[in-house]
Amino acid sequence: MASLSRALFLLSLLAFTATISSAHNITAILSAFPEYSQYNSFLTQTRLADEINTRQTITILVLNNAAISALAAKHPLSVVKNAISLHILLDYYDPTKLHQISKGSTLSTTLYQTTGHAPGNLGFVNITDLQGGKVGFGSAAPGSKLDSSYTKSVKQIPYNISILEINAPIIAPGILTAPAPSASDVNITALLEKAGAKTFASLIISSGVIKTYQSAAEKGLTIFAPNDEAFKAKGVPDLSKLTNAEVVSILQFHAVAGYTPIGTLKTSKSPISTLATNGAGKFDLTTTTAGDQVTLHTGVDSSRVADTVLDATPLAIFTIDNVLLPLELFGKSPSPAPGLEPSAAPSPAPVLAPTPSTVEAPSPLAPSPPAPPSETPEGAPSEAPSAESENSTSTNGVSHVASPALMMTVLVTVCATVISSVVLS
């Protein structure tokens, strides 16, 4: 009986681990619904899809193509991003929960609230269970009306992600009229100085790198600016002793061509090319994520992404805690293997008479047993997705990321082995 209880406990643990290890892909889910193709496209263009995919519990209020087109027709992408962010709830709501709201009304935090662009409660949505089985949605700002209502359920993965259709966009006061200057109008150095990165701002001006930043900003640019304290840290090289070309490379190493908000950094798995990348060197960055914290790695040092200075498509500016030192300039060369000079070559050792130990030792001419065959071909990828991860059991275009699936495969194997040994004992 004890063995059976332990086996059941392990099975429960396995099921729980499977639940927390699951992940979703919002664009893959919505790709099965052509009536939301434009909404899905905006999620990709604004990089909101990456942010959604990092959230374990979330509800997406989708608009059909006609509704989203009317919203986006007269507004730049940065404004459209804010508007859609207000339709992404940081909680799980399915049709049942909508009709079981305590006291009939509640306020839900949205992704817009996390951007820092929503003063007061403009980043909250009012959800009210109305008479006749209807559910209304509206801005939480005082005096706002419930101009949107629940239409139908699209997809749920309890209690991970829920997609619900509403008939009209939720509009918070001022969200569509907020100024949206083009990237060329943004004063990058003024923003950096205000954010406590005066040294970095001064360097990009004196070196001329600011012109490179400005020319790249229109098509998309992400800047990682070390704060002033970072330049005082131990181990930071004396830039005055470097060549101008080296200083330029370091400053270009702190910027990425393309709009890369924090949500995209969290989901990035491949090396990220910087403005310093050229044919002579990679000058790449890699990222790791722990919760909401993103860390940049250079191969020499690493730095935490501290604060968001600006997130306005197509420009993103962050402050970081340390100066990023590229491997191409500051990486230590591998020590050469010790060699023997011909003049110092030792004389061959004299042949000694065999001792008992040498007599009993195996003959050097005896053939060695063949090496066991390798279970994994040398060129096979170590993280190739398993058949289970490629064939998701969820419907309507649900896609699971490869890493959690691979983890689950390992956990299933280990737990199955333990359970078998327990039951057999």
PDB file of N, CA and C in Angstrom, residues 2 10 26-27 35 87 95 100 106 120 124 133 169 173 206 265-266 289 295 303 307 357 365 373 393 402 405 415 425:
ATOM      1  N   ALA A   2       1.955   1.222   0.794  1.00  0.00           N
ATOM      2  CA  ALA A   2       2.849   2.380   0.862  1.00  0.00           C
ATOM      3  C   ALA A   2       3.484   2.649  -0.494  1.00  0.00           C
ATOM      4  N   LEU A  10       3.983  10.507  -6.930  1.00  0.00           N
ATOM      5  CA  LEU A  10       4.895  10.860  -8.007  1.00  0.00           C
ATOM      6  C   LEU A  10       4.138  11.209  -9.275  1.00  0.00           C
ATOM      7  N   ILE A  26       0.692  32.688 -28.889  1.00  0.00           N
ATOM      8  CA  ILE A  26      -0.543  33.369 -29.250  1.00  0.00           C
ATOM      9  C   ILE A  26      -0.713  33.491 -30.751  1.00  0.00           C
ATOM     10  N   THR A  27       0.361  33.752 -31.485  1.00  0.00           N
ATOM     11  CA  THR A  27       0.224  33.890 -32.935  1.00  0.00           C
ATOM     12  C   THR A  27      -0.139  32.557 -33.589  1.00  0.00           C
ATOM     13  N   GLU A  35     -10.517  35.329 -39.107  1.00  0.00           N
ATOM     14  CA  GLU A  35     -11.251  36.556 -38.786  1.00  0.00           C
ATOM     15  C   GLU A  35     -10.473  37.468 -37.840  1.00  0.00           C
ATOM     16  N   HIS A  87      -6.239  45.645 -24.087  1.00  0.00           N
ATOM     17  CA  HIS A  87      -7.113  44.488 -24.309  1.00  0.00           C
ATOM     18  C   HIS A  87      -6.470  43.177 -23.845  1.00  0.00           C
ATOM     19  N   PRO A  95     -15.666  32.119 -20.029  1.00  0.00           N
ATOM     20  CA  PRO A  95     -17.092  32.478 -19.963  1.00  0.00           C
ATOM     21  C   PRO A  95     -17.718  32.232 -18.596  1.00  0.00           C
ATOM     22  N   GLN A 100     -19.499  34.939 -13.041  1.00  0.00           N
ATOM     23  CA  GLN A 100     -19.431  34.678 -11.606  1.00  0.00           C
ATOM     24  C   GLN A 100     -18.586  35.732 -10.886  1.00  0.00           C
ATOM     25  N   THR A 106     -15.762  44.089 -11.559  1.00  0.00           N
ATOM     26  CA  THR A 106     -14.385  44.024 -11.071  1.00  0.00           C
ATOM     27  C   THR A 106     -13.484  44.826 -11.989  1.00  0.00           C
ATOM     28  N   GLY A 120      -2.532  56.885 -13.156  1.00  0.00           N
ATOM     29  CA  GLY A 120      -3.716  56.519 -12.372  1.00  0.00           C
ATOM     30  C   GLY A 120      -4.166  55.107 -12.666  1.00  0.00           C
ATOM     31  N   PHE A 124      -6.336  49.927 -16.245  1.00  0.00           N
ATOM     32  CA  PHE A 124      -7.259  48.902 -15.758  1.00  0.00           C
ATOM     33  C   PHE A 124      -8.517  48.882 -16.626  1.00  0.00           C
ATOM     34  N   GLY A 133     -27.565  38.280 -19.155  1.00  0.00           N
ATOM     35  CA  GLY A 133     -26.460  37.400 -19.531  1.00  0.00           C
ATOM     36  C   GLY A 133     -25.345  38.083 -20.291  1.00  0.00           C
ATOM     37  N   PRO A 169     -13.671  48.009 -29.584  1.00  0.00           N
ATOM     38  CA  PRO A 169     -12.461  48.274 -28.801  1.00  0.00           C
ATOM     39  C   PRO A 169     -12.751  49.016 -27.503  1.00  0.00           C
ATOM     40  N   PRO A 173      -9.369  57.158 -21.835  1.00  0.00           N
ATOM     41  CA  PRO A 173      -9.225  58.585 -22.156  1.00  0.00           C
ATOM     42  C   PRO A 173      -7.784  58.945 -22.522  1.00  0.00           C
ATOM     43  N   SER A 206      30.511  62.694 -28.522  1.00  0.00           N
ATOM     44  CA  SER A 206      31.913  62.996 -28.845  1.00  0.00           C
ATOM     45  C   SER A 206      32.495  62.050 -29.889  1.00  0.00           C
ATOM     46  N   LEU A 265      13.109  40.458 -25.606  1.00  0.00           N
ATOM     47  CA  LEU A 265      14.372  40.054 -24.968  1.00  0.00           C
ATOM     48  C   LEU A 265      14.164  38.814 -24.109  1.00  0.00           C
ATOM     49  N   LYS A 266      13.017  38.730 -23.449  1.00  0.00           N
ATOM     50  CA  LYS A 266      12.736  37.579 -22.591  1.00  0.00           C
ATOM     51  C   LYS A 266      12.631  36.286 -23.387  1.00  0.00           C
ATOM     52  N   THR A 289      16.868  34.877 -18.834  1.00  0.00           N
ATOM     53  CA  THR A 289      15.729  35.455 -18.131  1.00  0.00           C
ATOM     54  C   THR A 289      15.460  34.689 -16.846  1.00  0.00           C
ATOM     55  N   THR A 295      19.013  39.486 -18.360  1.00  0.00           N
ATOM     56  CA  THR A 295      20.443  39.756 -18.243  1.00  0.00           C
ATOM     57  C   THR A 295      21.098  39.582 -19.601  1.00  0.00           C
ATOM     58  N   SER A 303      25.295  42.029 -17.790  1.00  0.00           N
ATOM     59  CA  SER A 303      24.660  43.188 -17.184  1.00  0.00           C
ATOM     60  C   SER A 303      23.155  42.998 -17.133  1.00  0.00           C
ATOM     61  N   ASP A 307      16.159  49.486 -16.248  1.00  0.00           N
ATOM     62  CA  ASP A 307      14.921  50.248 -16.426  1.00  0.00           C
ATOM     63  C   ASP A 307      14.649  50.492 -17.906  1.00  0.00           C
ATOM     64  N   SER A 357      55.664  -5.600 -12.255  1.00  0.00           N
ATOM     65  CA  SER A 357      54.498  -4.819 -12.677  1.00  0.00           C
ATOM     66  C   SER A 357      54.467  -4.687 -14.188  1.00  0.00           C
ATOM     67  N   LEU A 365      50.675  -4.348 -27.789  1.00  0.00           N
ATOM     68  CA  LEU A 365      50.224  -4.808 -29.094  1.00  0.00           C
ATOM     69  C   LEU A 365      48.861  -5.466 -29.035  1.00  0.00           C
ATOM     70  N   PRO A 373      29.063   1.829 -29.353  1.00  0.00           N
ATOM     71  CA  PRO A 373      28.492   2.777 -30.323  1.00  0.00           C
ATOM     72  C   PRO A 373      27.867   3.955 -29.605  1.00  0.00           C
ATOM     73  N   THR A 393      -1.252  18.134 -28.327  1.00  0.00           N
ATOM     74  CA  THR A 393      -2.583  17.557 -28.201  1.00  0.00           C
ATOM     75  C   THR A 393      -3.651  18.626 -28.155  1.00  0.00           C
ATOM     76  N   ALA A 402       9.628  24.415 -27.743  1.00  0.00           N
ATOM     77  CA  ALA A 402      10.395  23.188 -27.692  1.00  0.00           C
ATOM     78  C   ALA A 402      11.041  22.937 -26.346  1.00  0.00           C
ATOM     79  N   ALA A 405       8.843  21.312 -23.708  1.00  0.00           N
ATOM     80  CA  ALA A 405       8.505  19.962 -24.138  1.00  0.00           C
ATOM     81  C   ALA A 405       9.670  19.010 -23.913  1.00  0.00           C
ATOM     82  N   CYS A 415      10.577  10.090 -13.944  1.00  0.00           N
ATOM     83  CA  CYS A 415       9.504   9.711 -13.029  1.00  0.00           C
ATOM     84  C   CYS A 415       8.986   8.310 -13.318  1.00  0.00           C
ATOM     85  N   SER A 425       9.123  -2.971  -6.274  1.00  0.00           N
ATOM     86  CA  SER A 425       9.658  -3.316  -4.961  1.00  0.00           C
ATOM     87  C   SER A 425       8.542  -3.702  -3.998  1.00  0.00           C
TER      88      SER A 425
END
